[in-house]
Coordinates of C-alpha atoms in Angstrom, one line a residue:
Chain I
M1 CA 117.7 155.0 130.6
L2 CA 121.5 155.5 130.9
L3 CA 123.8 153.2 128.8
S4 CA 126.5 151.7 130.2
V5 CA 130.1 150.8 128.7
E6 CA 129.1 147.1 128.5
D7 CA 125.8 148.2 126.6
V8 CA 127.7 149.8 124.1
Q9 CA 130.1 147.0 123.8
R10 CA 127.1 144.3 123.4
I11 CA 125.3 146.4 121.0
A12 CA 128.7 146.5 118.9
T13 CA 129.1 142.8 119.2
L14 CA 125.4 142.0 118.1
A15 CA 126.1 144.3 114.9
R16 CA 129.5 142.9 114.4
I17 CA 131.2 146.4 114.6
A18 CA 134.7 146.8 116.1
V19 CA 134.5 149.6 118.5
P20 CA 138.0 150.5 119.9
E21 CA 138.0 151.1 123.6
R22 CA 138.6 155.1 123.4
D23 CA 135.5 155.6 121.0
I24 CA 133.0 154.0 123.9
D25 CA 132.6 157.0 125.7
R26 CA 131.8 159.2 122.3
I27 CA 129.5 156.5 120.7
A28 CA 127.6 156.0 124.0
G29 CA 127.0 160.0 124.3
E30 CA 125.6 159.7 120.7
L31 CA 123.3 156.5 121.2
Q32 CA 122.2 158.3 124.2
A33 CA 120.9 161.4 122.1
I34 CA 119.1 158.7 120.1
F35 CA 117.6 157.3 123.1
G36 CA 116.2 160.8 123.9
L37 CA 114.3 161.0 121.1
I38 CA 112.8 157.6 121.6
E39 CA 112.1 158.7 125.1
Q40 CA 110.0 161.7 123.7
M41 CA 107.9 159.7 121.6
Q42 CA 107.4 157.0 124.4
A43 CA 106.1 159.9 126.2
V44 CA 103.1 160.3 124.0
D45 CA 99.8 158.8 125.3
T46 CA 99.2 155.5 122.8
R47 CA 96.4 154.0 125.0
G48 CA 93.9 152.5 122.7
V49 CA 95.9 152.9 119.5
E50 CA 96.6 149.6 117.5
P51 CA 100.3 149.8 116.7
M52 CA 100.9 149.8 112.9
A53 CA 103.3 147.4 111.5
H54 CA 104.1 149.6 108.3
A55 CA 103.6 153.3 107.8
Q56 CA 101.3 152.7 105.1
D57 CA 97.6 151.5 105.7
V58 CA 97.9 148.8 102.9
V59 CA 98.2 145.0 102.7
L60 CA 100.9 142.8 101.4
R61 CA 100.5 141.7 97.5
L62 CA 101.1 138.1 97.0
R63 CA 102.5 136.3 94.0
P64 CA 101.3 133.0 92.5
D65 CA 103.4 129.8 93.6
A66 CA 105.3 129.4 90.3
V67 CA 109.0 129.2 89.4
S68 CA 110.3 132.3 87.6
E69 CA 114.1 132.5 88.2
S70 CA 116.4 130.6 86.3
D71 CA 120.0 129.5 87.1
R72 CA 122.1 132.5 87.0
R73 CA 124.9 130.9 89.5
E74 CA 127.7 131.9 87.0
Q75 CA 126.9 135.6 87.1
F76 CA 126.4 135.8 90.7
Q77 CA 129.6 134.2 91.3
A78 CA 131.6 136.1 88.9
V79 CA 132.1 138.7 91.7
A80 CA 132.3 136.3 94.8
A81 CA 135.5 136.5 96.6
S82 CA 136.2 132.5 96.5
V83 CA 134.1 129.9 95.0
E84 CA 134.6 126.2 94.3
A85 CA 132.4 123.4 93.1
G86 CA 129.6 125.7 92.8
L87 CA 130.0 126.7 96.4
Y88 CA 130.7 130.2 97.8
L89 CA 133.8 130.0 100.3
V90 CA 134.0 132.0 103.5
P91 CA 136.1 131.9 106.4
K92 CA 135.3 128.7 108.5
V93 CA 132.5 129.2 110.8
I94 CA 131.4 126.4 113.1
E95 CA 128.7 127.2 115.8
Chain W
M1 CA 109.5 111.5 145.3
S2 CA 108.8 111.4 141.5
W3 CA 109.5 114.0 138.9
E4 CA 107.1 115.0 136.4
V5 CA 108.4 115.6 133.0
V6 CA 107.3 118.6 130.9
I7 CA 107.9 118.7 127.2
G8 CA 107.2 121.1 124.4
L9 CA 107.8 120.9 120.7
E10 CA 108.9 123.2 117.9
T11 CA 108.7 121.7 114.5
H12 CA 110.0 123.2 111.3
A13 CA 107.6 121.7 108.3
R14 CA 109.1 122.5 105.0
L15 CA 106.2 123.8 102.8
S16 CA 105.5 121.7 99.5
T17 CA 105.5 124.9 97.3
V18 CA 107.5 124.8 94.1
S19 CA 109.1 128.3 94.6
K20 CA 110.2 130.2 97.5
M21 CA 108.8 132.2 100.1
F22 CA 110.0 135.5 98.8
S23 CA 111.4 134.7 95.5
G24 CA 110.4 132.9 92.2
A25 CA 113.4 130.5 92.7
A26 CA 112.8 126.6 92.5
T27 CA 112.8 124.7 95.7
A28 CA 113.4 121.3 94.4
F29 CA 115.8 119.1 96.6
G30 CA 119.1 118.2 95.4
A31 CA 120.0 120.4 92.5
A32 CA 123.4 121.7 92.0
P33 CA 124.9 124.2 94.8
N34 CA 123.6 127.6 94.2
T35 CA 121.6 126.9 90.8
Q36 CA 118.3 127.5 92.9
A37 CA 119.4 130.7 94.4
S38 CA 118.1 134.0 93.0
A39 CA 119.0 137.6 93.5
V40 CA 116.6 137.8 96.5
D41 CA 117.8 134.4 98.0
I42 CA 121.5 135.7 97.9
A43 CA 120.5 139.2 99.2
L44 CA 121.8 141.3 96.4
P45 CA 121.5 145.0 97.2
G46 CA 118.1 146.5 96.1
V47 CA 116.2 143.4 95.8
L48 CA 112.7 143.3 97.6
P49 CA 110.6 140.2 98.7
V50 CA 107.4 139.1 97.2
A51 CA 105.4 136.7 99.5
N52 CA 104.2 133.3 97.8
R53 CA 100.4 132.9 97.7
G54 CA 101.1 129.2 98.0
A55 CA 102.8 129.2 101.3
V56 CA 100.3 131.3 102.8
E57 CA 97.6 129.0 101.8
R58 CA 99.2 125.9 102.8
A59 CA 99.7 127.9 106.5
I60 CA 95.6 128.4 106.0
R61 CA 95.3 124.8 105.3
F62 CA 97.2 123.9 108.7
G63 CA 95.1 126.1 110.8
L64 CA 91.8 124.9 109.7
A65 CA 93.0 121.3 110.0
V66 CA 94.0 121.5 113.7
G67 CA 90.8 123.9 114.6
G68 CA 93.2 127.1 115.1
R69 CA 92.5 130.7 114.7
I70 CA 93.7 131.9 111.5
H71 CA 94.3 135.9 111.8
D72 CA 93.1 138.2 109.1
R73 CA 96.4 140.3 109.6
S74 CA 99.6 138.9 110.6
I75 CA 102.9 140.7 110.5
F76 CA 106.6 139.5 109.0
A77 CA 109.5 140.2 111.2
R78 CA 113.1 140.3 110.9
K79 CA 114.9 137.9 113.1
N80 CA 118.8 139.3 113.3
Y81 CA 121.8 137.1 113.4
F82 CA 124.9 136.8 111.7
Y83 CA 125.7 133.4 110.0
P84 CA 127.3 132.7 106.5
D85 CA 124.2 130.8 105.4
L86 CA 122.2 133.7 106.0
P87 CA 123.0 136.3 103.4
K88 CA 120.6 139.1 104.6
G89 CA 121.8 138.9 108.3
Y90 CA 118.2 138.1 109.1
Q91 CA 115.5 135.5 108.8
I92 CA 112.2 136.8 107.7
S93 CA 109.7 135.1 110.2
Q94 CA 106.7 136.0 112.0
Y95 CA 107.1 137.1 115.9
E96 CA 104.5 138.8 117.4
Q97 CA 101.4 138.4 115.3
P98 CA 101.6 134.9 113.4
I99 CA 99.1 133.5 111.2
V100 CA 97.8 130.9 113.2
T101 CA 97.0 130.7 116.8
G102 CA 95.6 127.8 118.9
G103 CA 94.5 124.3 117.6
T104 CA 95.2 121.1 118.9
I105 CA 96.4 117.6 117.8
R106 CA 95.2 114.4 119.0
I107 CA 97.5 111.7 120.3
G108 CA 97.0 108.0 121.5
D109 CA 93.9 106.0 121.0
G110 CA 91.0 104.8 123.3
E111 CA 91.7 105.4 126.8
S112 CA 95.0 107.2 126.6
E113 CA 93.7 109.9 124.3
K114 CA 94.8 113.5 124.9
Q115 CA 95.0 116.6 123.1
V116 CA 98.2 118.4 122.7
R117 CA 97.4 122.3 122.4
L118 CA 99.4 124.4 119.9
T119 CA 100.5 127.9 120.6
R120 CA 101.0 129.0 117.4
A121 CA 102.1 128.4 113.7
H122 CA 103.9 130.8 111.9
L123 CA 105.6 131.4 108.4
E124 CA 109.0 131.7 107.7
E125 CA 112.1 131.2 105.4
D126 CA 114.6 128.6 105.9
A127 CA 118.4 129.5 105.8
G128 CA 121.2 128.1 103.1
K129 CA 123.4 125.2 104.0
S130 CA 127.0 125.3 105.4
L131 CA 129.6 122.6 104.6
H132 CA 132.5 122.3 106.7
E133 CA 134.3 119.9 105.0
D134 CA 137.7 120.9 104.1
F135 CA 137.9 123.5 101.5
H136 CA 141.5 124.6 102.4
G137 CA 140.1 125.6 105.6
M138 CA 136.9 127.5 104.5
S139 CA 133.6 126.5 104.7
G140 CA 131.4 126.2 101.7
I141 CA 128.2 127.9 101.2
D142 CA 125.0 126.6 99.4
L143 CA 122.3 129.2 99.2
N144 CA 119.6 126.8 97.2
R145 CA 117.6 126.4 100.3
A146 CA 117.8 129.8 101.2
G147 CA 114.4 131.3 101.4
T148 CA 112.5 127.8 101.2
P149 CA 109.0 128.1 102.9
L150 CA 108.6 127.0 106.5
L151 CA 105.9 126.6 108.9
E152 CA 106.9 126.5 112.4
I153 CA 104.3 124.6 114.5
V154 CA 104.8 125.3 118.4
T155 CA 103.1 123.2 121.3
E156 CA 102.2 124.5 124.9
P157 CA 104.3 122.5 127.2
D158 CA 101.8 119.7 127.2
L159 CA 103.7 116.6 126.6
R160 CA 104.9 114.3 129.8
S161 CA 107.4 111.8 128.1
A162 CA 109.3 111.0 125.4
D163 CA 106.8 108.7 124.1
E164 CA 104.0 111.3 124.1
A165 CA 106.7 113.5 122.5
V166 CA 107.0 110.9 119.7
A167 CA 103.3 110.3 119.3
Y168 CA 102.6 113.9 119.0
A169 CA 105.3 114.5 116.0
K170 CA 104.1 111.2 114.5
A171 CA 100.7 112.6 114.4
L172 CA 101.8 115.8 113.3
H173 CA 103.8 114.5 110.5
A174 CA 100.9 112.3 109.2
L175 CA 98.6 115.4 109.3
V176 CA 101.0 117.8 107.2
R177 CA 101.3 115.1 104.6
W178 CA 97.5 114.1 104.6
I179 CA 96.8 117.9 104.0
G180 CA 99.5 118.1 101.3
I181 CA 101.4 120.8 102.7
C182 CA 104.8 119.2 103.5
D183 CA 106.4 116.0 102.0
G184 CA 107.4 114.7 105.2
N185 CA 110.8 113.8 104.0
M186 CA 112.8 113.7 107.4
Q187 CA 116.4 112.3 105.7
E188 CA 115.9 115.8 103.3
G189 CA 115.2 117.8 106.4
S190 CA 111.6 118.8 105.2
F191 CA 110.5 117.9 109.1
R192 CA 112.6 118.7 111.9
C193 CA 111.9 119.0 115.5
D194 CA 113.2 121.0 118.5
A195 CA 112.4 120.1 121.9
N196 CA 112.1 122.0 125.3
V197 CA 112.6 119.7 128.2
S198 CA 112.3 120.3 131.8
L199 CA 111.5 118.5 135.3
R200 CA 109.6 119.5 138.1
R201 CA 107.9 118.2 141.2
P202 CA 104.1 117.4 140.3
G203 CA 102.0 120.7 141.3
E204 CA 105.0 123.0 141.3
P205 CA 105.8 125.8 138.8
L206 CA 107.7 124.7 135.7
G207 CA 111.4 124.0 136.1
T208 CA 114.4 125.4 134.0
R209 CA 114.3 123.8 130.6
C210 CA 117.0 123.0 128.2
E211 CA 116.0 123.2 124.4
I212 CA 117.6 120.5 122.2
K213 CA 118.0 121.3 118.4
N214 CA 117.4 119.7 115.0
L215 CA 115.9 116.3 115.8
N216 CA 115.3 115.0 112.4
S217 CA 114.0 111.4 113.0
F218 CA 111.3 110.0 115.6
R219 CA 114.1 107.6 117.0
F220 CA 116.6 110.6 117.7
L221 CA 113.9 112.6 119.1
E222 CA 112.9 109.9 121.7
R223 CA 116.5 109.1 122.6
A224 CA 117.6 112.7 122.8
I225 CA 114.7 113.3 125.3
Q226 CA 115.1 110.1 127.3
Y227 CA 119.1 111.0 127.4
E228 CA 117.8 114.6 128.6
I229 CA 115.4 113.7 131.1
A230 CA 118.0 111.3 132.7
R231 CA 120.7 114.1 132.8
Q232 CA 118.5 116.5 134.4
R233 CA 117.1 114.2 137.0
E234 CA 120.7 113.1 137.8
I235 CA 121.8 117.2 138.5
L236 CA 118.5 117.7 140.6
E237 CA 118.9 114.7 142.9
D238 CA 122.4 115.6 143.4
G239 CA 120.8 119.0 144.7
G240 CA 122.4 120.8 141.5
R241 CA 120.6 123.4 139.2
I242 CA 119.5 122.9 135.6
V243 CA 121.1 125.8 133.6
Q244 CA 119.2 127.1 130.8
E245 CA 121.1 126.3 127.6
T246 CA 120.6 125.1 123.7
R247 CA 122.1 121.4 123.4
L248 CA 122.6 119.5 120.3
Y249 CA 121.9 115.6 120.3
D250 CA 124.7 113.3 119.0
P251 CA 123.3 110.2 117.9
D252 CA 126.9 108.5 117.8
R253 CA 127.1 108.8 121.4
D254 CA 123.6 108.7 122.2
Q255 CA 123.9 111.8 124.5
T256 CA 123.0 115.6 124.2
R257 CA 125.8 118.2 124.7
S258 CA 125.8 121.9 125.3
M259 CA 125.4 124.1 122.3
R260 CA 125.1 127.8 124.0
S261 CA 124.0 128.8 127.4
K262 CA 121.6 131.3 128.3
E263 CA 124.2 134.0 128.6
D264 CA 125.6 133.3 125.0
A265 CA 121.6 133.1 124.0
Q266 CA 121.2 135.1 120.5
D267 CA 119.8 138.3 120.8
Y268 CA 117.5 138.5 117.6
R269 CA 116.3 142.0 117.9
Y270 CA 113.0 141.1 116.1
F271 CA 111.3 144.3 114.6
P272 CA 108.8 144.3 111.8
D273 CA 110.3 144.1 108.2
P274 CA 109.6 147.3 106.4
D275 CA 109.9 145.6 103.0
L276 CA 106.8 143.5 103.7
L277 CA 103.2 144.9 104.6
P278 CA 100.9 143.2 106.7
L279 CA 99.6 140.0 105.5
A280 CA 96.0 139.9 104.9
V281 CA 93.8 136.6 104.8
S282 CA 90.2 137.1 103.9
A283 CA 87.3 135.3 105.4
S284 CA 86.4 134.1 101.8
W285 CA 89.8 133.1 101.1
I286 CA 89.5 131.1 104.3
A287 CA 86.4 129.4 103.2
E288 CA 87.7 128.7 99.8
V289 CA 90.6 126.7 101.2
A290 CA 88.2 125.1 103.6
H291 CA 86.0 123.9 100.8
D292 CA 89.1 122.1 99.0
L293 CA 90.3 120.5 102.3
P294 CA 90.3 116.4 102.3
E295 CA 88.4 114.6 104.7
L296 CA 90.6 115.0 108.1
P297 CA 92.0 112.1 109.6
E298 CA 89.8 112.5 112.7
A299 CA 86.6 112.8 110.7
R300 CA 87.6 109.9 108.9
R301 CA 88.4 107.6 112.0
A302 CA 84.9 108.2 113.2
R303 CA 83.6 107.4 109.7
F304 CA 85.3 103.9 109.4
V305 CA 84.0 103.2 113.1
E306 CA 80.4 104.2 112.0
Q307 CA 80.3 103.2 108.4
Y308 CA 82.1 100.1 108.5
G309 CA 81.7 99.0 112.2
L310 CA 85.4 99.0 112.8
T311 CA 86.9 99.1 116.2
A312 CA 88.3 102.6 117.4
Y313 CA 91.8 101.0 117.7
D314 CA 91.6 99.4 114.0
A315 CA 90.2 102.7 112.5
G316 CA 93.3 104.5 114.2
V317 CA 95.9 102.4 112.7
L318 CA 94.3 102.9 109.2
I319 CA 94.3 106.5 109.4
A320 CA 98.3 106.6 110.3
A321 CA 98.4 107.7 106.8
R322 CA 96.3 109.0 104.0
E323 CA 97.3 106.5 101.5
I324 CA 96.6 103.6 104.0
S325 CA 93.2 105.0 104.6
D326 CA 92.5 105.6 101.2
Y327 CA 93.5 102.2 100.3
F328 CA 91.5 100.9 102.9
D329 CA 88.4 103.1 101.9
A330 CA 88.7 101.9 98.5
L331 CA 88.9 98.3 99.4
A332 CA 86.2 98.6 101.9
R333 CA 83.6 100.5 99.4
R334 CA 84.0 97.3 97.0
L335 CA 83.4 94.8 100.0
P336 CA 81.1 96.8 102.5
Q337 CA 80.0 93.5 104.3
Q338 CA 83.8 92.5 104.8
A339 CA 85.3 95.5 106.0
K340 CA 86.8 93.7 109.0
L341 CA 88.3 91.2 106.7
A342 CA 89.9 94.1 104.7
A343 CA 91.3 95.8 107.7
N344 CA 92.5 92.7 109.0
W345 CA 94.5 91.9 105.3
I346 CA 95.9 95.5 105.3
M347 CA 97.3 95.6 108.7
G348 CA 98.2 91.8 108.4
E349 CA 99.5 90.8 105.1
V350 CA 99.8 93.8 103.1
S351 CA 101.7 95.7 105.8
A352 CA 104.0 92.8 106.4
R353 CA 104.8 92.5 102.8
L354 CA 105.6 96.2 102.4
N355 CA 107.9 96.1 105.4
R356 CA 109.7 93.0 104.1
D357 CA 110.2 94.6 100.9
G358 CA 111.0 97.9 102.2
L359 CA 108.1 100.0 100.4
E360 CA 105.8 102.8 101.8
F361 CA 102.4 102.4 101.3
D362 CA 102.0 104.8 98.3
R363 CA 104.5 102.5 96.1
I364 CA 102.4 99.5 96.8
P365 CA 102.2 97.2 93.8
L366 CA 98.7 95.9 94.2
S367 CA 95.9 98.0 93.6
A368 CA 92.7 98.0 96.0
E369 CA 90.5 97.0 93.2
R370 CA 92.7 93.8 92.6
L371 CA 92.9 92.9 96.2
A372 CA 89.1 93.2 96.6
E373 CA 88.7 90.5 94.0
L374 CA 90.8 88.1 96.0
L375 CA 89.2 89.2 99.3
A376 CA 85.7 88.7 97.6
R377 CA 86.8 85.0 96.7
V378 CA 87.7 84.4 100.4
A379 CA 84.5 85.9 101.7
D380 CA 82.4 83.8 99.4
G381 CA 84.2 80.4 100.2
T382 CA 86.3 79.9 96.8
L383 CA 89.5 80.3 98.8
S384 CA 90.5 79.2 102.2
G385 CA 92.7 81.4 104.2
K386 CA 95.6 79.4 103.4
M387 CA 94.8 79.4 99.8
A388 CA 94.2 83.2 99.7
R389 CA 97.8 83.8 101.0
E390 CA 99.3 81.9 98.2
V391 CA 97.3 83.8 95.7
F392 CA 98.1 87.1 97.4
D393 CA 101.9 86.0 97.2
A394 CA 101.5 85.2 93.3
M395 CA 99.6 88.5 92.7
W396 CA 102.1 90.6 94.7
N397 CA 104.8 89.1 92.4
G398 CA 102.6 90.2 89.4
E399 CA 101.5 86.8 88.3
G400 CA 98.0 88.0 87.5
S401 CA 94.5 88.6 88.8
A402 CA 93.1 86.5 91.7
E403 CA 91.0 84.6 89.1
Q404 CA 93.7 84.1 87.0
I405 CA 95.9 82.4 89.6
I406 CA 93.4 80.4 91.2
E407 CA 92.6 78.8 87.7
S408 CA 96.2 78.1 86.7
R409 CA 97.2 76.9 90.2
G410 CA 94.0 75.0 90.4
L411 CA 93.3 76.5 93.7
R412 CA 89.4 76.6 93.2
Q413 CA 87.6 75.4 96.1
I414 CA 85.8 71.8 95.1
S415 CA 82.1 73.0 94.7
D416 CA 81.1 70.2 92.7
S417 CA 78.3 68.7 94.5
H418 CA 78.7 65.4 93.0
A419 CA 82.4 65.2 93.8
L420 CA 81.8 66.3 97.4
E421 CA 79.0 63.7 97.9
Q422 CA 81.6 60.9 96.8
L423 CA 84.1 62.4 99.5
V424 CA 81.5 62.6 102.3
A425 CA 80.3 59.1 101.6
E426 CA 83.9 57.7 101.8
V427 CA 84.7 59.8 104.9
V428 CA 81.1 58.7 106.8
A429 CA 82.0 54.9 105.6
A430 CA 85.6 55.3 107.2
N431 CA 84.5 56.8 110.6
P432 CA 81.5 54.7 112.0
A433 CA 82.5 55.6 115.5
Q434 CA 82.3 59.4 115.0
V435 CA 79.1 59.0 112.6
A436 CA 77.5 57.1 115.6
E437 CA 78.3 59.7 118.1
Y438 CA 77.1 62.4 116.3
R439 CA 74.0 60.3 115.5
S440 CA 73.3 60.3 119.4
G441 CA 73.4 63.9 119.6
R442 CA 77.3 64.7 120.1
E443 CA 77.7 68.0 117.9
K444 CA 81.3 67.8 118.5
A445 CA 81.7 64.8 116.0
F446 CA 80.4 66.7 113.2
N447 CA 83.6 69.0 113.3
F448 CA 85.8 66.1 113.3
L449 CA 84.0 64.7 110.2
V450 CA 84.1 68.2 108.5
G451 CA 88.1 68.1 109.2
Q452 CA 88.4 64.7 107.8
C453 CA 86.4 65.7 104.6
M454 CA 88.6 68.8 104.2
K455 CA 91.7 66.6 104.7
A456 CA 90.7 64.4 102.0
S457 CA 90.0 67.2 99.4
R458 CA 93.6 68.5 100.5
G459 CA 91.9 71.7 101.7
K460 CA 90.1 72.4 98.5
A461 CA 86.6 71.5 99.6
N462 CA 84.0 74.4 99.7
P463 CA 83.3 74.3 103.4
A464 CA 79.6 75.8 103.3
Q465 CA 78.7 73.4 100.7
L466 CA 80.6 70.4 102.5
S467 CA 79.1 71.1 105.5
E468 CA 75.6 71.0 104.1
I469 CA 76.2 67.6 102.2
L470 CA 77.6 66.2 105.4
K471 CA 74.5 67.3 107.4
E472 CA 72.1 65.7 104.6
A473 CA 74.4 62.4 104.6
L474 CA 74.4 62.0 108.2
A475 CA 70.6 62.4 108.4
S476 CA 69.8 59.8 106.1

C-alpha cells in the first residue's frame, strides 16, 4: 500500500496533529517505512492461529463494586488551566 | 407501491453499580460537578483501569434474561475520538468480541407477538458532560459521569414501524429494571436510544439508513422515527437518494436534522486496549448468576395464565413492570379464587388512582395485604362494587383498614335475616303484579323484585342472602 498526501493529511487530522504542507512528503516516507514492517509481519501465515488481544496469556482481574475514591476535586483542579463553579473550562466546542 | 420501514435500535443502559466501570469513584446522580471524578476518570498520566465485577455481573444477568450467548472471553477495545468530555481521548468499549451475542426480546401480545433479535450487548464506559452555556465563551466540563458503566444493546434490523420500535424500547426498559441492572430513569439519561431507520421496497435489499442519536423518551423515539420515515419517503418518491448520515431529533420543532454525513463519519480506529486483559467469565459464575435471577417476565406471564386463569392479555398488562406483577402476585396469593377480580382492580381502580396522583407503582400507598382485605369483602358480599370503591377511596387516603372504614361508615351490607325478611315482606306486599308474574313462571320478575329490595335497603342488602329470603317468601 502506498500512502497518498490525502492519507497523511487524514491521519494527521484524526490524531489532531498539525502537519505543515512541506513536511508531508517526509512524513509519508516515514509512515511508509512503518508500513513495510507491517507488511513483513502480515506475510507470516497465521491461518488457524487464534488472534491474541494481549501479549500475556492471563485474564482480567476484577474489583468488587464498591466506592473506594473520595472527592479530590480541589487537588485535581489546582493544576487545571481554567475552572469555574467546579467545572473545567475549555475552548467552546459544539458538535 | 408501498415502502417497507426497517428499523434497528441501539440502547445505552446505565448499569446500576455504585462505583464506576474502571475506577472506585461513586456513580450517584446529581453530585456537585467533578466531585465523583477520580484520577482514572480524569485520565491523569500513569493511571490504570481496573474493571468492576458488578458491571460484568449485570451484563451476564442481561445475557441470561434474553437467552443470549455469554462469552467466556471478551475483549475491551479503545474507541478513539477527541472531545473535551472524553479525557483519555478514547472510550473503553467492546468491539470485535463483546460479552453477549444473540438473544431475543418479545414484543406485542397474542396474535401480534414478535421476537426481536438482538445482535449483541457489550460493556463500555460513559463520557463526561459538556455544558455549553456561557462561561465567558468557554465550555464547562463535568466528569462525574465519565467512566460510568453502560451496557449497549443492539438489535438486528427487525423492527418495521415506529410503534414496534417503541414497543421494543418499552419491553427492554421493563426488562432491565426487572432484573435490576439499570434504574431506567430516562430523564437522568440512564436509558437512551439511537435509531437506525431506512426504507425499501418489500423484498428488495436494505436501503440507505440514517441514524438518529440520543432519544431519551419513548415519545421522542416515536416522533423522531415517524418524522424520519416521512422525510425519507418524500425524498425517495421524488426520485432522490438517501444520504447516509447521523441526525439529531429536535423535540421543539419535531423534526430531525443532519449532524454529520458519512464523509465526516468518525474513524474510531478501534484496537484492543493494552491496559486491559481479556475478560473471562467462567461457567460456574454464569450458573451462580442464573441461580439468583428473579422469575423473568415471560415465565411470570405464563404462570399468571396457568395458575390464576388470567387471559394472556391481562397477564401481559400485569407484567409491564415487576412492581405491578409483584403486587398482583401478592394480592392473588391471598385471594386465589378471585384472581380476575384482583387483576381488574389493579388495571382499573388502582392504576387510575396512581395516574391521578402522578405516582409510580413502587410508591403505592396501599399494601397488597390491605387491598386483599377489601377485595375479600367484595368477594364475600359484604360490600357492593359501589361501596367497595368508597372504601377504597378512604383506604387510599389513609383512613384505616377496610374493616375499620366499613364499620365507621356503616357500609356493611344488611345480613341480619330478620331485617331482610321484613324488607322483603314490604316489597312483596307493595308489588302484587310482579309477584303474580313470577309465580306464573316469569323469572324476569324476580330480578325486578330483587332490585326493589336493594333500593329499599339503599344498596346495603346482602345480595346472596336477599335472593334466598325473597325466593322463600315468593314460594310460600
